[in-house]
Coordinates of C-alpha atoms and ligand atoms in Angstrom, one line a residue:
M1 CA 59.2 136.5 -39.8
K2 CA 61.4 133.2 -39.3
T3 CA 64.9 133.8 -40.8
E4 CA 67.0 130.7 -41.7
K5 CA 70.5 130.4 -40.0
S6 CA 73.2 128.8 -42.3
G7 CA 75.2 125.8 -41.0
Y8 CA 74.3 122.2 -39.9
I9 CA 73.7 120.0 -37.0
L10 CA 74.8 116.6 -37.3
S11 CA 73.0 113.8 -35.5
L12 CA 74.3 110.3 -34.4
D13 CA 71.5 107.9 -33.8
Q14 CA 72.8 104.7 -32.5
G15 CA 70.2 102.3 -32.8
T16 CA 69.5 98.8 -31.8
T17 CA 70.0 97.4 -35.3
S18 CA 71.9 100.1 -37.0
S19 CA 74.1 103.5 -36.8
R20 CA 72.7 106.1 -38.3
A21 CA 74.1 109.9 -39.2
I22 CA 72.0 112.4 -40.3
L23 CA 72.7 116.2 -41.3
F24 CA 70.0 118.7 -40.6
D25 CA 69.9 122.6 -41.8
H26 CA 68.0 125.0 -39.8
S27 CA 64.4 124.2 -40.7
G28 CA 64.9 120.8 -39.6
R29 CA 65.1 119.4 -43.2
I30 CA 67.4 116.2 -43.9
V31 CA 70.5 117.5 -46.0
S32 CA 72.3 114.0 -46.1
S33 CA 72.2 110.7 -44.2
S34 CA 73.8 107.4 -44.1
Q35 CA 73.2 104.0 -42.1
R36 CA 74.9 100.8 -41.6
D37 CA 73.2 97.6 -39.8
F38 CA 75.4 95.7 -37.3
S39 CA 75.7 92.2 -35.9
Q40 CA 73.4 90.9 -33.3
Y41 CA 74.8 88.0 -31.1
Y42 CA 72.5 85.6 -29.5
P43 CA 74.8 83.2 -27.3
E44 CA 71.9 81.9 -25.2
P45 CA 68.3 81.8 -25.5
G46 CA 67.0 85.1 -24.1
W47 CA 70.4 86.8 -24.5
V48 CA 71.4 89.6 -26.8
E49 CA 74.8 91.0 -27.2
H50 CA 76.6 93.7 -29.6
D51 CA 80.2 94.4 -30.1
A52 CA 80.6 97.9 -28.7
V53 CA 84.0 98.3 -31.4
E54 CA 81.6 97.5 -34.5
I55 CA 79.1 100.0 -33.2
W56 CA 81.9 102.5 -32.8
D57 CA 83.2 101.7 -36.1
S58 CA 80.0 101.9 -37.7
Q59 CA 79.1 105.0 -36.3
L60 CA 82.2 106.9 -37.1
A61 CA 81.7 105.6 -40.9
V62 CA 78.0 106.9 -41.4
A63 CA 79.3 110.2 -39.9
R64 CA 81.9 110.6 -42.2
E65 CA 79.6 109.2 -45.0
A66 CA 76.9 111.8 -44.2
I67 CA 79.3 114.6 -44.3
A68 CA 80.9 113.6 -47.4
A69 CA 77.4 113.0 -49.2
A70 CA 76.6 116.5 -48.3
S71 CA 79.6 117.9 -50.2
I72 CA 80.2 120.4 -46.9
D73 CA 83.3 121.6 -45.4
P74 CA 83.1 120.1 -41.5
A75 CA 83.7 123.7 -40.6
E76 CA 80.1 124.3 -41.4
I77 CA 78.8 121.6 -38.5
V78 CA 78.0 123.8 -35.8
S79 CA 77.3 121.3 -33.6
I80 CA 76.5 117.3 -32.9
G81 CA 73.8 115.4 -31.2
I82 CA 74.2 112.0 -29.9
T83 CA 71.0 109.9 -29.6
N84 CA 71.2 106.0 -28.7
Q85 CA 69.4 102.6 -27.8
R86 CA 69.3 103.0 -24.3
E87 CA 70.0 101.0 -21.0
T88 CA 72.6 98.9 -23.1
V89 CA 75.8 98.4 -21.2
V90 CA 79.5 98.7 -22.1
V91 CA 82.7 98.5 -19.7
W92 CA 86.0 99.1 -21.2
D93 CA 89.6 99.4 -20.0
K94 CA 90.4 103.0 -19.0
D95 CA 94.0 103.0 -20.7
S96 CA 93.6 100.7 -23.4
G97 CA 90.1 101.5 -24.4
K98 CA 89.2 98.0 -25.3
P99 CA 85.7 96.9 -24.1
V100 CA 86.2 94.0 -21.5
Y101 CA 83.4 92.0 -22.6
K102 CA 80.4 92.2 -25.5
A103 CA 77.8 95.0 -25.2
I104 CA 74.9 93.6 -23.0
V105 CA 71.8 94.9 -25.0
W106 CA 68.7 96.1 -23.5
Q107 CA 66.7 93.3 -24.8
C108 CA 68.6 90.8 -22.9
R109 CA 67.2 88.9 -20.0
R110 CA 70.7 87.4 -18.4
S111 CA 70.2 89.3 -15.4
N112 CA 66.5 88.0 -14.6
Q113 CA 67.9 86.2 -11.4
I114 CA 69.5 89.1 -9.9
C115 CA 66.1 90.9 -10.0
E116 CA 64.3 87.8 -8.6
E117 CA 66.6 87.9 -5.7
L118 CA 66.4 91.6 -5.4
I119 CA 62.4 91.4 -5.6
D120 CA 62.6 88.3 -3.2
A121 CA 64.7 90.5 -0.6
G122 CA 61.7 93.3 -0.7
L123 CA 63.6 95.9 -2.6
E124 CA 61.3 96.7 -5.5
E125 CA 60.0 99.9 -3.9
E126 CA 63.3 100.9 -2.6
F127 CA 64.6 100.6 -6.6
R128 CA 61.1 102.4 -7.6
S129 CA 60.7 105.3 -5.7
R130 CA 64.3 106.4 -6.2
T131 CA 64.6 105.7 -10.1
G132 CA 61.2 105.3 -11.4
L133 CA 62.0 102.1 -12.8
R134 CA 61.4 98.2 -12.1
L135 CA 63.6 95.5 -11.0
D136 CA 63.5 94.1 -14.6
P137 CA 66.6 92.9 -16.4
Y138 CA 65.7 95.5 -19.2
F139 CA 67.4 98.1 -17.2
S140 CA 71.1 98.7 -16.9
G141 CA 71.8 98.3 -13.5
T142 CA 71.7 94.3 -12.8
K143 CA 73.4 93.7 -16.2
L144 CA 76.5 95.6 -14.8
C145 CA 76.0 93.6 -11.5
W146 CA 75.9 90.5 -13.5
L147 CA 79.2 91.2 -15.2
F148 CA 80.8 92.0 -11.9
R149 CA 79.5 88.4 -10.6
E150 CA 80.8 86.5 -13.6
I151 CA 83.9 88.2 -14.6
P152 CA 86.7 87.2 -12.2
G153 CA 88.8 90.3 -11.1
L154 CA 86.5 92.9 -13.0
K155 CA 85.1 94.2 -9.8
A156 CA 88.8 94.8 -8.5
L157 CA 89.3 96.8 -11.4
A158 CA 86.6 98.8 -10.8
E159 CA 87.4 99.7 -7.5
N160 CA 91.0 100.4 -8.8
G161 CA 89.5 102.8 -11.6
E162 CA 90.8 100.8 -14.1
I163 CA 87.7 100.4 -16.2
L164 CA 84.8 102.5 -17.1
F165 CA 81.2 101.8 -17.5
G166 CA 78.8 103.6 -20.1
T167 CA 75.7 103.5 -22.0
I168 CA 76.0 103.8 -25.8
D169 CA 76.2 107.3 -25.6
S170 CA 78.8 107.6 -22.9
W171 CA 80.9 105.1 -24.8
L172 CA 80.7 107.1 -28.2
L173 CA 81.3 110.4 -26.1
W174 CA 84.5 108.7 -24.7
K175 CA 85.7 107.7 -28.2
L176 CA 85.1 111.1 -29.7
T177 CA 86.1 113.1 -26.9
G178 CA 87.6 111.4 -24.3
N179 CA 85.4 112.7 -21.7
H180 CA 83.6 110.2 -19.7
V181 CA 80.2 111.8 -19.4
T182 CA 76.6 110.9 -20.2
D183 CA 73.2 112.8 -20.0
V184 CA 70.4 112.8 -17.5
T185 CA 68.2 110.9 -20.0
N186 CA 70.5 108.2 -20.4
A187 CA 71.3 107.9 -16.7
S188 CA 67.6 107.7 -15.8
R189 CA 67.3 104.3 -17.3
T190 CA 70.3 102.5 -15.5
L191 CA 68.7 101.5 -12.2
L192 CA 71.3 103.4 -10.4
F193 CA 70.4 107.1 -11.0
N194 CA 68.1 109.0 -8.5
I195 CA 65.6 110.9 -10.7
K196 CA 64.6 113.3 -7.8
E197 CA 68.0 114.4 -6.6
Q198 CA 69.5 113.7 -10.2
K199 CA 72.8 111.9 -8.8
W200 CA 74.0 108.3 -8.6
D201 CA 72.2 106.8 -5.8
P202 CA 74.7 105.7 -3.2
V203 CA 72.0 103.0 -1.3
L204 CA 71.4 101.2 -4.9
L205 CA 74.9 101.5 -5.6
S206 CA 75.6 99.6 -2.5
I207 CA 72.9 97.2 -2.9
L208 CA 74.2 96.2 -6.4
G209 CA 78.0 96.4 -5.4
I210 CA 78.7 99.0 -8.1
P211 CA 81.9 101.2 -7.4
V212 CA 80.7 104.7 -8.3
Q213 CA 84.2 105.3 -10.0
V214 CA 83.3 103.5 -12.7
L215 CA 80.4 105.6 -13.4
P216 CA 80.2 108.8 -16.1
K217 CA 79.6 112.4 -14.7
V218 CA 75.9 113.3 -15.6
L219 CA 75.3 116.5 -17.7
A220 CA 71.9 117.8 -18.7
S221 CA 70.7 116.9 -22.1
S222 CA 71.5 120.1 -24.0
D223 CA 75.0 120.9 -22.5
D224 CA 78.6 120.9 -23.1
F225 CA 79.9 117.4 -23.7
G226 CA 83.1 118.0 -25.5
Y227 CA 84.8 118.4 -28.6
T228 CA 85.4 115.8 -31.1
D229 CA 89.0 115.0 -31.6
Q230 CA 90.4 116.6 -34.7
K231 CA 91.5 113.3 -36.2
Y232 CA 87.9 112.1 -36.9
F233 CA 86.2 115.0 -39.0
G234 CA 89.5 117.3 -39.7
R235 CA 88.1 119.6 -37.1
E236 CA 87.0 119.9 -33.4
I237 CA 83.5 120.0 -33.3
P238 CA 81.5 120.6 -30.2
I239 CA 78.9 117.8 -28.9
Q240 CA 76.0 119.9 -27.2
G241 CA 73.1 117.4 -27.3
V242 CA 72.6 113.8 -25.7
A243 CA 69.5 111.9 -25.3
G244 CA 68.3 108.4 -25.1
D245 CA 66.4 107.9 -28.4
Q246 CA 62.9 107.7 -27.0
Q247 CA 63.3 110.9 -25.0
A248 CA 65.0 112.3 -28.3
A249 CA 61.8 111.4 -30.3
L250 CA 59.4 113.0 -27.9
F251 CA 61.5 116.2 -28.2
G252 CA 61.6 115.9 -32.0
H253 CA 57.7 115.8 -32.1
T254 CA 57.9 118.8 -30.0
C255 CA 56.0 117.3 -27.4
F256 CA 57.1 120.1 -25.1
E257 CA 53.7 120.6 -23.1
P258 CA 52.4 118.3 -20.4
G259 CA 49.7 115.7 -21.8
M260 CA 51.4 115.6 -25.4
A261 CA 52.3 111.7 -26.0
K262 CA 54.6 110.0 -28.6
N263 CA 54.7 106.3 -29.8
T264 CA 57.7 105.1 -31.9
Y265 CA 57.2 101.9 -33.8
G266 CA 60.7 100.2 -34.2
T267 CA 61.7 97.0 -33.0
G268 CA 60.0 97.5 -29.9
C269 CA 57.0 100.2 -29.2
F270 CA 58.0 103.0 -26.9
T271 CA 55.2 105.6 -25.6
L272 CA 56.0 108.6 -23.7
L273 CA 53.9 111.1 -22.3
N274 CA 55.3 114.6 -20.9
T275 CA 54.2 115.0 -17.7
G276 CA 55.9 118.4 -16.8
S277 CA 58.6 119.5 -14.2
A278 CA 57.6 117.1 -11.5
P279 CA 57.8 113.1 -11.7
V280 CA 54.4 111.3 -11.9
W281 CA 54.7 108.0 -10.1
S282 CA 52.7 105.5 -12.0
K283 CA 50.0 103.5 -10.4
N284 CA 49.4 101.3 -13.5
N285 CA 52.8 99.7 -14.1
L286 CA 54.4 102.4 -16.1
L287 CA 57.8 103.9 -15.7
T288 CA 58.9 107.3 -14.6
T289 CA 62.0 108.8 -16.5
I290 CA 63.5 111.9 -17.3
A291 CA 62.5 113.6 -20.4
W292 CA 65.2 116.0 -20.8
K293 CA 66.9 118.6 -19.1
I294 CA 67.7 121.8 -20.5
G295 CA 69.8 124.3 -18.1
N296 CA 68.5 124.2 -14.8
Q297 CA 64.7 122.8 -16.0
T298 CA 63.7 119.3 -15.8
T299 CA 61.0 117.7 -17.9
Y300 CA 59.6 114.1 -16.8
A301 CA 57.8 111.6 -18.7
L302 CA 55.7 108.4 -18.1
E303 CA 56.9 105.7 -20.1
G304 CA 55.5 102.5 -21.6
S305 CA 57.8 100.0 -23.2
V306 CA 56.8 97.1 -25.4
F307 CA 59.7 95.1 -26.3
I308 CA 58.5 93.4 -29.5
A309 CA 56.7 95.3 -32.1
G310 CA 57.9 95.6 -35.4
A311 CA 60.4 93.0 -34.4
V312 CA 57.1 90.7 -34.9
I313 CA 56.9 91.4 -38.6
Q314 CA 60.8 90.4 -39.0
W315 CA 59.7 87.0 -37.2
L316 CA 57.1 86.3 -39.7
R317 CA 59.5 87.2 -42.7
D318 CA 62.8 85.7 -41.5
E319 CA 61.9 82.6 -39.1
V320 CA 58.3 81.6 -40.1
H321 CA 58.6 82.8 -43.9
L322 CA 55.3 84.0 -44.1
L323 CA 56.1 87.3 -45.6
S324 CA 58.9 88.3 -48.2
S325 CA 59.2 91.8 -46.8
A326 CA 57.7 93.7 -44.1
A327 CA 55.9 96.0 -46.4
E328 CA 54.0 93.0 -47.7
S329 CA 52.2 92.5 -44.3
E330 CA 49.9 95.4 -45.2
Q331 CA 48.4 94.4 -48.3
L332 CA 47.8 90.9 -46.7
A333 CA 46.1 92.4 -43.6
K334 CA 44.0 94.2 -45.8
S335 CA 43.0 91.3 -47.8
V336 CA 40.8 90.0 -45.1
S337 CA 38.1 91.9 -43.2
D338 CA 39.2 90.6 -39.6
T339 CA 41.5 88.1 -38.2
N340 CA 38.6 85.6 -38.1
G341 CA 39.3 85.4 -34.2
V342 CA 43.0 85.0 -34.4
F343 CA 45.1 86.5 -31.8
L344 CA 49.0 86.5 -31.5
V345 CA 50.8 87.7 -28.3
P346 CA 54.4 88.6 -29.3
A347 CA 55.7 87.8 -26.0
F348 CA 59.2 86.4 -27.2
V349 CA 61.4 88.0 -24.5
G350 CA 58.3 88.3 -22.1
L351 CA 56.0 91.2 -21.8
G352 CA 57.1 94.8 -20.9
A353 CA 54.7 97.3 -19.3
P354 CA 52.0 97.0 -18.2
Y355 CA 52.3 93.4 -17.3
W356 CA 56.3 92.9 -16.6
D357 CA 56.3 89.3 -16.8
P358 CA 59.7 88.1 -18.0
D359 CA 58.6 84.6 -18.1
A360 CA 55.6 84.9 -20.5
R361 CA 56.3 83.4 -24.2
G362 CA 54.5 84.2 -27.3
S363 CA 51.4 82.4 -28.6
I364 CA 48.6 82.3 -31.3
M365 CA 45.4 81.5 -30.4
G366 CA 41.7 81.5 -31.6
L367 CA 42.7 79.2 -34.8
S368 CA 40.0 77.6 -37.0
R369 CA 40.2 75.4 -40.0
G370 CA 39.6 78.4 -41.8
S371 CA 42.7 80.6 -40.5
G372 CA 45.2 81.5 -43.2
R373 CA 48.4 83.1 -43.6
A374 CA 46.7 86.6 -43.8
H375 CA 44.8 86.3 -40.3
I376 CA 48.0 85.5 -38.7
V377 CA 49.8 88.5 -40.5
R378 CA 46.8 90.5 -39.7
A379 CA 46.9 89.5 -35.8
A380 CA 50.6 90.2 -35.8
L381 CA 50.1 93.7 -36.9
E382 CA 47.1 94.2 -34.6
S383 CA 49.3 92.8 -31.6
I384 CA 51.4 96.0 -32.1
A385 CA 48.3 98.2 -31.9
Y386 CA 46.9 96.3 -28.9
Q387 CA 50.2 96.4 -26.8
S388 CA 50.3 100.1 -27.5
E389 CA 46.7 100.5 -26.4
D390 CA 47.5 98.9 -23.2
L391 CA 50.2 101.5 -22.6
L392 CA 47.9 104.5 -23.7
S393 CA 45.1 103.4 -21.3
S394 CA 47.4 103.0 -18.4
M395 CA 48.8 106.5 -19.1
S396 CA 45.3 107.9 -19.5
A397 CA 44.5 106.4 -15.9
D398 CA 47.8 107.6 -14.3
C399 CA 46.8 111.3 -15.5
G400 CA 43.3 111.2 -14.9
H401 CA 42.3 112.3 -18.9
K402 CA 42.4 110.7 -22.1
I403 CA 45.4 111.3 -24.5
E404 CA 44.0 113.5 -26.8
V405 CA 46.5 113.0 -29.9
L406 CA 49.1 110.4 -30.6
K407 CA 52.4 111.4 -32.4
A408 CA 54.0 108.5 -34.0
D409 CA 57.2 107.8 -35.9
G410 CA 59.4 104.4 -36.5
G411 CA 59.8 102.2 -39.4
A412 CA 56.4 100.3 -38.7
T413 CA 54.5 103.7 -39.4
A414 CA 55.1 102.9 -43.2
N415 CA 52.2 100.5 -42.6
Q416 CA 48.8 102.3 -43.0
F417 CA 46.8 99.4 -41.9
L418 CA 48.8 99.4 -38.5
M419 CA 48.2 103.2 -38.1
Q420 CA 44.4 103.1 -38.9
F421 CA 43.8 100.3 -36.8
Q422 CA 45.9 102.1 -34.0
A423 CA 43.6 105.0 -34.3
D424 CA 40.7 102.8 -34.2
I425 CA 41.5 100.6 -31.3
S426 CA 42.4 103.6 -29.0
G427 CA 39.8 105.9 -30.2
V428 CA 42.7 108.7 -30.5
P429 CA 43.8 110.4 -33.8
V430 CA 47.4 109.4 -35.0
L431 CA 49.5 112.0 -36.7
L432 CA 52.9 111.4 -38.5
P433 CA 55.2 114.0 -39.0
E434 CA 56.6 115.4 -42.3
I435 CA 60.3 114.6 -41.3
A436 CA 60.4 110.8 -40.4
E437 CA 63.7 110.7 -38.6
I438 CA 62.3 112.5 -35.4
T439 CA 64.7 111.0 -33.0
A440 CA 67.6 112.2 -34.7
L441 CA 65.7 115.8 -35.4
G442 CA 65.2 115.6 -31.7
V443 CA 68.6 115.5 -30.4
A444 CA 69.7 118.0 -33.3
Y445 CA 67.4 120.3 -31.5
L446 CA 68.9 119.7 -28.2
A447 CA 72.5 120.2 -29.6
G448 CA 71.0 123.2 -31.7
L449 CA 69.6 125.1 -28.6
K450 CA 72.9 125.2 -26.7
C451 CA 74.7 126.6 -29.3
G452 CA 72.1 129.2 -30.5
F453 CA 71.3 127.4 -34.1
W454 CA 67.8 127.7 -32.7
E455 CA 66.8 130.1 -30.0
S456 CA 63.7 128.6 -28.4
L457 CA 61.2 125.9 -28.0
E458 CA 58.9 128.3 -30.1
D459 CA 61.3 128.4 -32.7
I460 CA 61.5 124.7 -33.0
S461 CA 58.1 124.1 -32.9
R462 CA 57.4 126.0 -36.0
N463 CA 59.3 123.1 -37.9
W464 CA 56.9 120.3 -37.1
Q465 CA 54.4 119.6 -40.1
I466 CA 51.9 116.8 -40.1
K467 CA 52.4 114.6 -43.0
C468 CA 49.3 112.4 -42.3
R469 CA 46.3 112.0 -39.7
Y470 CA 44.8 109.0 -39.1
E471 CA 41.3 109.5 -37.6
P472 CA 39.3 106.7 -35.4
S473 CA 36.4 105.2 -37.1
M474 CA 35.5 102.0 -35.2
K475 CA 32.4 102.1 -32.9
L476 CA 32.8 102.2 -29.1
E477 CA 31.2 98.9 -28.4
E478 CA 33.3 97.0 -31.1
R479 CA 36.4 98.4 -29.8
E480 CA 35.6 97.2 -26.1
K481 CA 34.8 93.7 -27.3
R482 CA 38.1 93.5 -29.3
I483 CA 39.9 94.6 -26.4
T484 CA 38.5 92.4 -24.0
L485 CA 39.4 89.6 -26.3
W486 CA 42.9 90.8 -26.4
H487 CA 43.3 90.6 -22.5
K488 CA 41.6 87.2 -22.6
A489 CA 44.6 86.4 -25.1
I490 CA 46.9 88.0 -22.7
Y491 CA 45.9 86.1 -19.9
A492 CA 46.0 82.7 -21.5
T493 CA 49.3 83.5 -22.6
R494 CA 50.7 84.3 -19.3
E495 CA 48.9 81.3 -17.7
Y496 CA 50.6 78.7 -20.2
Ligands
ADP501 N1 55.7 98.4 -43.4 C1 56.0 97.7 -42.8 N2 55.1 97.0 -41.9 C2 55.2 96.7 -40.4 N3 56.3 96.8 -39.8 C3 57.2 97.3 -40.7 C4 57.1 97.7 -41.8 N4 58.3 98.3 -42.2 C5 59.3 98.2 -41.3 N5 58.7 97.4 -40.3 C6 59.3 97.2 -38.9 O1 59.9 98.3 -38.4 C7 61.0 97.9 -37.9 C8 62.0 98.6 -38.2 O2 62.0 100.0 -37.5 P1 62.7 101.1 -37.2 O3 62.2 102.3 -36.8 O4 64.0 101.1 -38.1 O5 63.5 100.3 -35.9 P2 64.9 100.4 -34.9 O6 65.2 101.9 -34.6 O7 64.2 99.6 -33.7 O8 65.6 99.5 -35.6 C9 61.4 96.4 -37.9 O9 60.8 95.6 -36.7 C10 60.4 95.8 -39.2 O10 59.9 94.9 -39.2
G3P502 O1 67.3 101.4 -31.0 P1 65.8 101.5 -30.6 O2 64.9 102.2 -31.6 O3 65.1 99.9 -30.9 O4 65.2 101.7 -29.2 C1 65.8 101.1 -28.2 C2 65.3 101.7 -26.7 O5 66.1 102.7 -26.4 C3 65.5 100.4 -25.5 O6 64.9 101.2 -24.7

């Protein structure tokens, strides 16, 4: 019989648009939470920045609010986990602790030219075989290289050990504990980390001109990252779980066995497939990444990243004013029986996997005199599912069998039309968990495993409950016809 343990785990979930803190109990239930949005900066077309100080302030504030809302003594928090938007680059002064530049966000395309130079120099395979990633501005390495090229004197400061680099986890860890550390999952997204040897890769650092002394020490995902300074929560609390948010979601969904997959429907869509203890090198333009490391045991994943998913609905609401709320998209989509031939390809910042086309831009096609608001909104929602289907079919091709079940989470899973369309277009059941905050839960599990709050993966698996299940009902012939038309739309968009 399962026994409940007393105490709580605090998860800090630092996402692209908001900072959240959530307290979980032993059964994985949410005890309290708090969330704050922060500013997005778009200084030039295709550029995206955050203020690292605002991120820190908002993250600390929500952590304190969540603890206050639960009316608990901080002494009851047995451990803390940190999960974060990945790839985003922060560089700060070691002495003053001040960031030297705005955080360069994962969506930012400013290092595209550096990527092109490296591709032209024939270095793509060199990077891919060591990191599992592609030469795309998405990843941290070329963003850091851009800073060294553009900020006079920065490289010399780096060589003298006067500045530090980190992804968001590393920045928060440094603020909370004073330790300059990260975990393998975040390191595996930098384009600087050898995922087989699990160390910063000297060859890649030399190609990009990055001094090794700016890089954090890399730990496992369930590990001892340090203690929070007493001034933050009134006592020192150990931080024992760290993982990039997409890997944390895979863990939170308890996708512990090879072949298990999840898709997170947020700003973008991120599909991860557990491939077990050895990396699988994609033949279909997916990424190979570290899913988590517990003790000496590393689990790898195949990943497909779609840059614009729920963000297309935000765009329809905020820029085009076709919607008054994201939720309204569901009822509008259901008000018509199909898109009447309309396709929308939301390539606003290029296309991610499996196309990797940074120059593509969005399109709406197939318009006729009868096309209306509902058709366009429906086409936008369908585009989220079509893009995810492209990832799933690439994964199936890579691993030689169809994905049997897709576990889903993220803000856009609230849309029942979208979830049903995903099940239909992919011919796969889509499962939603009872606890929606699966990313935060995933890193709580990683922290809780380290301190013995949860004893094993089996112990954790018992907490996963299905909230609802969407069964595929579209005929195979219809599915294939629609996917063919979607690919025609992708082709036309890229040709433009
Ligand atoms: N009912 C809905 N239908 C479609 N999209 C939605 C709905 N509710 C929220 N979204 C989308 O989900 C995204 C927010 O999800 P969230 O998981 O919080 O994202 P992130 O963690 O990337 O900030 C937004 O892009 C929003 O447009
Ligand atoms: O913060 P999210 O949920 O938009 O996730 C961002 C990803 O980690 C980027 O790779």
